[in-house]
Coordinates of C-alpha atoms in Angstrom, one line a residue:
Chain X
M1 CA 21.6 -66.2 76.3
R2 CA 23.3 -66.6 73.0
D3 CA 25.7 -63.8 73.6
R4 CA 29.0 -63.8 71.8
I5 CA 32.3 -62.7 73.3
S6 CA 35.2 -61.2 71.5
I7 CA 38.5 -63.0 72.1
A8 CA 42.1 -62.8 70.9
L9 CA 44.2 -65.9 70.4
Q10 CA 47.7 -66.4 69.2
V11 CA 47.8 -69.7 67.3
N12 CA 51.1 -71.1 66.0
G13 CA 52.6 -67.7 66.1
K14 CA 49.8 -65.8 64.3
P15 CA 47.2 -63.5 66.0
Y16 CA 43.5 -64.1 65.6
R17 CA 40.5 -62.1 66.8
L18 CA 37.1 -63.7 66.7
E19 CA 33.7 -63.7 68.3
V20 CA 32.5 -66.9 70.0
E21 CA 29.6 -68.2 71.9
P22 CA 30.8 -69.0 75.5
R23 CA 29.9 -72.7 75.1
R24 CA 32.3 -73.2 72.2
L25 CA 35.0 -75.5 73.1
L26 CA 38.6 -74.4 72.4
A27 CA 39.0 -77.6 70.3
D28 CA 36.0 -76.6 68.1
V29 CA 37.2 -73.1 67.6
L30 CA 40.7 -74.3 66.6
R31 CA 39.3 -76.9 64.2
R32 CA 36.2 -75.3 62.7
D33 CA 36.6 -71.6 63.0
L34 CA 40.4 -71.4 62.4
G35 CA 40.9 -74.5 60.3
F36 CA 43.5 -76.3 62.5
T37 CA 42.2 -79.7 61.7
G38 CA 45.1 -81.4 63.4
V39 CA 43.2 -80.9 66.6
H40 CA 41.2 -84.1 66.8
L41 CA 38.2 -84.8 68.9
G42 CA 37.8 -88.3 70.1
C43 CA 35.9 -88.6 73.4
E44 CA 35.1 -85.0 74.4
H45 CA 35.5 -85.8 78.1
G46 CA 39.3 -85.7 78.6
V47 CA 40.1 -89.4 78.3
C48 CA 41.6 -89.9 74.9
G49 CA 44.0 -87.0 74.5
A50 CA 43.5 -86.6 70.7
C51 CA 42.6 -82.9 71.2
T52 CA 45.8 -82.1 73.2
V53 CA 47.4 -78.7 72.4
L54 CA 50.0 -76.5 74.2
L55 CA 48.5 -73.5 75.9
D56 CA 51.1 -71.0 77.0
G57 CA 53.6 -73.8 76.6
E58 CA 51.8 -76.4 78.7
L59 CA 49.8 -79.4 77.6
V60 CA 46.0 -79.1 77.9
R61 CA 42.9 -80.9 76.7
S62 CA 41.3 -78.5 74.3
C63 CA 38.0 -80.3 74.7
L64 CA 37.9 -79.4 78.4
M65 CA 38.3 -75.7 77.9
F66 CA 36.0 -73.1 76.6
A67 CA 37.6 -70.9 73.9
V68 CA 36.7 -67.8 76.0
Q69 CA 39.0 -69.1 78.7
A70 CA 41.9 -69.0 76.3
D71 CA 41.4 -65.3 75.6
G72 CA 44.9 -63.7 75.4
C73 CA 46.7 -67.0 75.4
E74 CA 49.3 -68.5 73.0
I75 CA 48.4 -71.9 71.5
L76 CA 50.5 -74.4 69.7
T77 CA 48.8 -77.1 67.6
V78 CA 50.5 -79.9 65.6
E79 CA 50.4 -77.6 62.5
G80 CA 52.7 -75.2 64.3
L81 CA 55.6 -77.7 64.5
N82 CA 56.3 -77.6 60.7
A83 CA 55.4 -74.0 60.1
S84 CA 58.7 -73.6 58.3
G85 CA 57.6 -76.1 55.7
D86 CA 59.9 -78.9 56.8
L87 CA 58.7 -81.8 58.9
H88 CA 59.6 -81.5 62.6
P89 CA 62.1 -84.1 63.8
I90 CA 59.4 -85.7 65.9
Q91 CA 57.1 -85.9 62.9
R92 CA 59.9 -87.5 60.8
A93 CA 60.5 -90.0 63.6
F94 CA 56.8 -91.0 63.7
I95 CA 57.0 -91.7 60.0
E96 CA 60.3 -93.6 60.2
E97 CA 59.1 -95.9 63.0
F98 CA 55.5 -96.2 61.8
G99 CA 54.2 -94.5 65.0
F100 CA 51.0 -93.3 63.3
Q101 CA 48.9 -96.1 61.9
C102 CA 45.4 -94.6 61.4
G103 CA 46.7 -91.2 62.4
F104 CA 43.9 -90.2 64.7
C105 CA 45.8 -90.0 68.0
T106 CA 49.0 -88.8 66.3
P107 CA 48.7 -85.0 66.8
G108 CA 48.1 -85.5 70.5
M109 CA 50.9 -88.1 70.8
I110 CA 53.3 -85.8 68.9
L111 CA 52.5 -82.8 71.1
A112 CA 52.8 -84.8 74.3
A113 CA 56.2 -86.1 73.0
Y114 CA 57.2 -82.6 72.1
R115 CA 56.6 -81.3 75.6
L116 CA 58.3 -84.4 77.2
L117 CA 61.4 -83.9 75.0
Q118 CA 61.6 -80.3 76.0
E119 CA 61.8 -81.3 79.6
R120 CA 63.8 -84.5 79.2
P121 CA 65.8 -84.7 75.9
R122 CA 66.8 -88.4 76.6
P123 CA 63.8 -89.9 78.4
S124 CA 63.8 -93.5 79.5
A125 CA 61.2 -95.9 78.1
E126 CA 59.3 -95.7 81.4
E127 CA 59.3 -91.9 81.3
I128 CA 57.9 -92.0 77.7
R129 CA 55.2 -94.4 78.8
R130 CA 54.2 -92.2 81.7
A131 CA 54.2 -89.0 79.6
L132 CA 52.0 -90.6 76.9
A133 CA 49.7 -92.6 79.2
G134 CA 47.0 -90.0 78.8
N135 CA 46.8 -90.4 75.0
L136 CA 44.9 -93.4 73.7
C137 CA 45.7 -95.2 70.4
R138 CA 42.8 -97.1 69.2
C139 CA 45.0 -99.1 66.8
T140 CA 47.0 -100.1 69.9
G141 CA 50.2 -99.2 68.1
Y142 CA 51.9 -98.3 71.4
A143 CA 55.2 -100.2 70.7
D144 CA 55.8 -98.2 67.5
I145 CA 54.8 -95.0 69.2
L146 CA 57.3 -95.6 72.0
R147 CA 60.0 -96.3 69.4
S148 CA 59.1 -93.2 67.5
V149 CA 59.6 -91.0 70.6
Q150 CA 63.0 -92.7 71.2
R151 CA 63.9 -92.1 67.6
A152 CA 62.7 -88.5 67.9
A153 CA 65.1 -87.9 70.8
V154 CA 68.0 -89.1 68.6
L155 CA 66.9 -86.9 65.6
L156 CA 66.5 -83.8 67.9
A157 CA 70.0 -84.4 69.4
E158 CA 71.4 -84.7 65.9
A159 CA 69.7 -81.5 64.8
E160 CA 71.0 -79.8 67.8
E161 CA 74.6 -80.9 67.0
T162 CA 74.5 -79.7 63.4
R163 CA 73.2 -76.3 64.6
A164 CA 76.2 -76.0 67.0
P165 CA 79.3 -74.5 65.4
Chain U
M1 CA 28.1 -83.9 72.4
K2 CA 28.4 -80.2 73.1
P3 CA 27.5 -78.1 76.2
A4 CA 24.1 -76.5 76.4
P5 CA 24.2 -72.6 76.2
F6 CA 25.1 -70.7 79.3
R7 CA 25.8 -67.2 80.4
Y8 CA 29.6 -66.7 81.0
V9 CA 30.8 -64.4 83.8
R10 CA 34.5 -63.7 84.4
P11 CA 35.0 -61.8 87.6
Q12 CA 38.4 -60.2 88.2
T13 CA 38.3 -60.0 92.0
R14 CA 37.1 -62.2 94.8
E15 CA 34.4 -59.6 95.6
E16 CA 33.1 -59.7 92.1
G17 CA 33.1 -63.5 92.1
L18 CA 31.1 -63.6 95.4
E19 CA 28.6 -61.0 94.0
A20 CA 28.0 -63.1 90.9
L21 CA 27.4 -66.2 93.1
A22 CA 25.0 -64.2 95.3
R23 CA 23.1 -63.0 92.3
Y24 CA 22.8 -66.3 90.3
G25 CA 22.7 -68.7 93.3
E26 CA 21.6 -72.2 92.3
D27 CA 21.7 -71.3 88.6
A28 CA 25.4 -70.8 88.7
K29 CA 28.4 -73.2 88.7
V30 CA 31.9 -72.2 89.5
L31 CA 34.4 -73.0 86.7
A32 CA 37.9 -73.5 88.0
G33 CA 40.1 -76.0 86.1
G34 CA 37.1 -77.5 84.4
Q35 CA 38.5 -81.0 84.3
S36 CA 35.5 -82.5 86.0
L37 CA 32.8 -79.9 85.2
V38 CA 33.4 -79.6 81.4
P39 CA 33.1 -83.3 80.7
L40 CA 29.8 -83.3 82.6
M41 CA 28.7 -80.3 80.5
N42 CA 29.9 -81.9 77.2
L43 CA 27.8 -85.0 78.1
R44 CA 24.9 -82.6 79.2
L45 CA 24.8 -84.3 82.5
A46 CA 25.3 -80.8 83.9
R47 CA 23.5 -77.8 82.3
P48 CA 24.3 -74.7 84.5
K49 CA 22.6 -71.5 83.4
V50 CA 25.6 -69.4 84.4
L51 CA 29.2 -70.2 84.6
V52 CA 31.3 -68.1 87.0
D53 CA 34.9 -68.5 85.7
I54 CA 37.2 -67.8 88.6
N55 CA 40.5 -68.3 86.7
R56 CA 41.2 -64.6 86.4
I57 CA 41.0 -63.9 90.1
P58 CA 44.7 -63.6 91.2
A59 CA 44.0 -63.8 94.9
L60 CA 42.8 -67.4 94.5
G61 CA 46.1 -68.6 93.2
I62 CA 48.2 -68.1 96.4
L63 CA 50.5 -70.8 97.6
E64 CA 52.4 -69.9 100.8
R65 CA 53.6 -70.8 104.3
R66 CA 51.8 -68.9 106.9
D67 CA 52.0 -69.4 110.7
G68 CA 53.0 -73.0 110.6
E69 CA 50.5 -73.8 107.9
L70 CA 50.6 -74.4 104.2
V71 CA 47.9 -72.2 102.5
L72 CA 46.7 -73.2 99.1
G73 CA 44.4 -70.9 97.1
A74 CA 41.5 -72.6 95.3
L75 CA 43.2 -72.1 92.0
V76 CA 46.5 -73.9 92.8
R77 CA 46.8 -76.5 90.1
H78 CA 47.8 -80.1 90.7
R79 CA 50.9 -79.5 88.7
Q80 CA 52.0 -76.9 91.2
L81 CA 51.4 -79.3 94.1
E82 CA 53.4 -81.9 92.3
G83 CA 56.4 -79.7 91.7
D84 CA 56.6 -76.8 94.1
P85 CA 59.4 -77.2 96.7
R86 CA 57.4 -75.4 99.4
V87 CA 54.7 -78.1 99.1
W88 CA 57.3 -80.9 99.2
E89 CA 58.8 -79.4 102.3
A90 CA 55.6 -78.5 104.2
C91 CA 53.5 -81.5 103.2
P92 CA 55.2 -84.1 101.0
I93 CA 52.2 -86.5 101.0
L94 CA 50.3 -83.8 99.0
S95 CA 52.9 -83.7 96.2
R96 CA 53.1 -87.4 96.1
A97 CA 49.3 -87.7 95.7
A98 CA 49.0 -84.9 93.2
A99 CA 51.4 -86.7 90.9
C100 CA 48.9 -89.5 90.7
I101 CA 46.0 -87.3 89.5
G102 CA 45.2 -88.0 85.8
Y103 CA 47.7 -87.1 83.2
P104 CA 50.1 -84.1 82.8
A105 CA 47.5 -82.3 80.6
I106 CA 44.9 -82.8 83.3
R107 CA 47.2 -81.7 86.1
N108 CA 48.1 -78.5 84.3
R109 CA 44.5 -77.4 84.5
G110 CA 42.9 -79.2 87.5
T111 CA 42.7 -77.2 90.7
V112 CA 42.7 -77.9 94.5
G113 CA 39.4 -76.1 94.9
G114 CA 37.8 -77.9 92.0
S115 CA 38.8 -81.3 93.1
L116 CA 37.4 -80.7 96.6
A117 CA 34.2 -79.1 95.4
H118 CA 33.6 -82.0 92.9
A119 CA 33.9 -84.5 95.8
D120 CA 34.6 -87.6 93.9
P121 CA 34.7 -90.4 96.5
A122 CA 38.0 -91.7 95.1
A123 CA 39.7 -88.3 94.5
E124 CA 43.3 -88.1 95.7
L125 CA 43.2 -84.7 97.4
G126 CA 40.1 -85.3 99.4
C127 CA 41.5 -88.5 101.0
V128 CA 45.0 -87.0 101.6
L129 CA 43.7 -83.8 103.1
L130 CA 41.6 -85.9 105.5
A131 CA 44.8 -87.5 106.7
T132 CA 46.5 -84.1 107.1
G133 CA 43.7 -82.4 109.1
A134 CA 43.1 -79.6 106.6
V135 CA 40.7 -76.8 107.1
V136 CA 38.7 -75.4 104.1
V137 CA 37.7 -71.7 104.0
L138 CA 34.4 -70.9 102.4
E139 CA 33.3 -67.3 101.5
S140 CA 30.1 -65.7 100.4
S141 CA 28.9 -62.1 100.3
R142 CA 27.2 -63.0 103.7
G143 CA 30.6 -63.8 105.3
R144 CA 33.3 -66.3 105.8
R145 CA 33.3 -69.7 107.5
E146 CA 35.9 -72.4 108.1
V147 CA 35.0 -76.0 107.8
R148 CA 37.1 -79.0 108.8
I149 CA 37.8 -81.2 105.8
E150 CA 35.8 -84.1 107.3
D151 CA 32.7 -81.9 107.4
L152 CA 33.1 -80.8 103.8
F153 CA 32.1 -84.1 102.3
V154 CA 28.5 -85.1 102.9
G155 CA 28.0 -87.8 100.2
P156 CA 29.2 -88.9 96.8
Y157 CA 29.9 -85.8 94.7
T158 CA 28.2 -83.7 97.5
T159 CA 29.7 -81.1 99.8
C160 CA 28.3 -78.7 102.4
I161 CA 29.3 -75.7 100.1
R162 CA 26.2 -73.6 99.7
P163 CA 25.2 -72.3 96.2
D164 CA 26.4 -68.7 96.9
E165 CA 29.6 -69.9 98.6
L166 CA 33.1 -70.1 97.0
L167 CA 35.8 -72.4 98.3
V168 CA 38.7 -69.9 98.5
E169 CA 41.5 -71.7 100.2
V170 CA 42.7 -74.7 102.1
R171 CA 44.9 -74.6 105.1
I172 CA 47.1 -77.5 106.0
P173 CA 49.2 -77.9 109.2
A174 CA 52.8 -78.0 108.1
W175 CA 55.0 -81.0 108.9
R176 CA 56.7 -81.1 112.3
E177 CA 59.5 -83.2 113.7
G178 CA 58.5 -86.9 113.9
T179 CA 55.9 -86.8 111.2
R180 CA 55.6 -90.0 109.1
W181 CA 53.3 -90.6 106.2
G182 CA 52.2 -93.0 103.6
F183 CA 50.0 -93.0 100.4
A184 CA 48.9 -95.8 98.2
E185 CA 46.3 -96.1 95.4
F186 CA 45.1 -98.7 93.0
T187 CA 44.3 -97.8 89.4
R188 CA 43.6 -100.1 86.5
H189 CA 46.0 -98.2 84.3
E190 CA 48.6 -95.5 84.6
G191 CA 47.0 -92.2 85.5
G192 CA 43.5 -93.7 85.5
F193 CA 40.8 -93.0 88.2
A194 CA 41.7 -94.7 91.5
L195 CA 39.4 -97.6 92.4
A196 CA 40.5 -97.1 96.0
L197 CA 43.3 -95.3 97.9
A198 CA 44.6 -94.8 101.4
A199 CA 46.6 -92.2 103.2
C200 CA 48.0 -91.8 106.7
V201 CA 49.9 -89.2 108.7
V202 CA 51.4 -90.4 112.0
H203 CA 53.4 -88.5 114.6
L204 CA 55.9 -90.3 116.7
D205 CA 57.6 -89.0 119.9
G206 CA 61.3 -89.4 120.6
E207 CA 60.9 -93.0 121.7
G208 CA 59.0 -94.0 118.6
K209 CA 55.6 -94.0 120.3
V210 CA 52.6 -92.9 118.2
T211 CA 51.3 -89.6 119.7
S212 CA 48.7 -89.0 117.0
A213 CA 47.5 -90.7 113.8
R214 CA 45.2 -89.7 111.0
V215 CA 44.1 -92.4 108.6
A216 CA 41.9 -92.0 105.6
V217 CA 40.5 -94.2 102.8
G218 CA 38.9 -93.1 99.5
G219 CA 36.9 -95.1 97.0
V220 CA 35.7 -97.7 99.5
S221 CA 32.8 -95.7 101.0
P222 CA 30.4 -93.3 99.2
L223 CA 32.7 -90.5 100.4
P224 CA 36.3 -90.4 101.5
V225 CA 36.5 -91.1 105.3
R226 CA 38.7 -91.2 108.3
L227 CA 39.0 -94.4 110.2
P228 CA 38.8 -93.5 113.9
E229 CA 39.1 -97.2 114.9
A230 CA 42.3 -97.6 113.0
E231 CA 43.7 -94.4 114.5
K232 CA 42.9 -95.6 118.0
S233 CA 44.5 -98.9 117.5
L234 CA 47.7 -97.3 116.1
R235 CA 47.9 -95.0 119.2
G236 CA 47.9 -98.2 121.3
A237 CA 50.0 -100.6 119.3
G238 CA 52.2 -98.3 117.2
L239 CA 53.7 -98.9 113.8
S240 CA 54.6 -102.5 114.6
K241 CA 53.8 -105.2 112.1
E242 CA 50.8 -106.3 114.2
G243 CA 49.7 -102.8 114.9
I244 CA 49.7 -102.0 111.2
A245 CA 47.8 -105.2 110.3
Q246 CA 45.2 -104.5 113.0
A247 CA 44.7 -100.9 111.8
A248 CA 44.4 -101.9 108.2
A249 CA 41.7 -104.5 109.0
C250 CA 39.5 -101.6 110.1
A251 CA 38.9 -100.8 106.4
L252 CA 36.9 -104.1 106.2
S253 CA 34.1 -102.6 108.3
L254 CA 33.4 -99.6 106.0
E255 CA 30.0 -98.9 104.6
D256 CA 28.9 -100.7 101.4
Y257 CA 29.7 -98.9 98.2
D258 CA 29.0 -100.7 94.9
D259 CA 29.2 -99.3 91.4
V260 CA 29.8 -100.5 87.9
H261 CA 33.6 -100.7 88.5
A262 CA 33.7 -102.9 91.6
P263 CA 31.5 -104.6 94.2
A264 CA 31.7 -103.4 97.8
W265 CA 33.6 -106.5 99.1
H266 CA 36.3 -106.0 96.6
R267 CA 36.6 -102.3 97.5
R268 CA 36.9 -103.1 101.2
Q269 CA 39.7 -105.7 100.5
L270 CA 41.5 -103.2 98.3
G271 CA 41.1 -100.6 101.1
R272 CA 42.7 -102.9 103.6
W273 CA 45.5 -103.8 101.3
L274 CA 46.2 -100.2 100.4
L275 CA 46.1 -99.0 104.0
L276 CA 48.6 -101.8 104.8
Q277 CA 50.9 -100.4 102.2
A278 CA 50.5 -96.8 103.3
L279 CA 51.1 -97.7 106.9
Q280 CA 54.2 -99.7 106.0
Q281 CA 55.6 -96.7 104.2
A282 CA 55.0 -94.6 107.3
A283 CA 56.7 -97.3 109.4
G284 CA 59.6 -97.3 106.9
G285 CA 60.4 -93.7 107.7
G286 CA 58.3 -91.6 105.4
S287 CA 57.4 -92.6 101.9

């Protein structure tokens, strides 16, 4: 029963190979086995969104997937956003606008915002609310989070401009 | 909490999948998107001995138009329903309803087959497919059978799918000229579970007369249901203001269904109100 399965994951650009029990959740493998503690576990039934990561470029709940299912997939956690050492513009925006408070929901919020801003660089307030509706903030700091995402859109646009010749 | 240990099987073909189900029978659970099953396992409300993960079976991911029908493989994700132009064109009510399922992260994983097999009384797809007249294809190593969507659901969270059977695809009649539809649901917050919902698909002839109508309500009874009385009254009275009000009132006679979220009388009133909205959308020309 306690068989272990060999899997390969690409996390934040780096390859990993490990053996896991099939019942290990992707969230636990990322957090405990690989040390990406930015993956937070709140409810473990898909409601709170704190464990959100990108799997092959799309948002998923890492508490609702077994790690064996992610075999061969590419994963982005919040740690992958500042792999170069500098804070990502979305992270800077959350600091500037105080969008973090206790910080527990922040990684999920930031990744949901990241995916939204990829699709819609200048989202309306309503679009931001809809995109982040699946991420709960227990400090109820939603107004600051909304402002943070709006600020992030501005910072990303500026970064884009400075990169252009 | 964490899931109890289980044996993990990952078939690569439909045949391998059916073999696994034949072998493990009642000990096995099919894992598709996992958005309903994994929470149950995390809470240890479900402790399957074997999980048959069908996610790597390419044949189950088809989405195509075939002989006047829209064919959806069991593994089509809600996100695909929401955005695929073929779905919008063949059956727009499905795209509209899919966009209401949970959140983006949930829709990226959740599947058509998983939602139907889970049979939540207030699930969007079950209710909408009742209104479209879909057929569900079930396969086992013993053979294949087709089940009308109204025969799939037998109770709350209960279907007629046998332990060795796999829901492989859903076939939906594609839209024809004169098709009108409406969909409405009530949730307590954006993306949350619907307390109740209503869907209708109505065909009108050239003179605006109702030639056929399918009306369905979810979350009001222990399982999503069609409302034959409402359909009958629409065929007589049409999509007039009075016709709509009369049809919507049929939701008030539905079976009692209470739970921690709402008492039966509240659900029935919600059902009537949502059906009224759905029918008004249809009368207005579509959505």
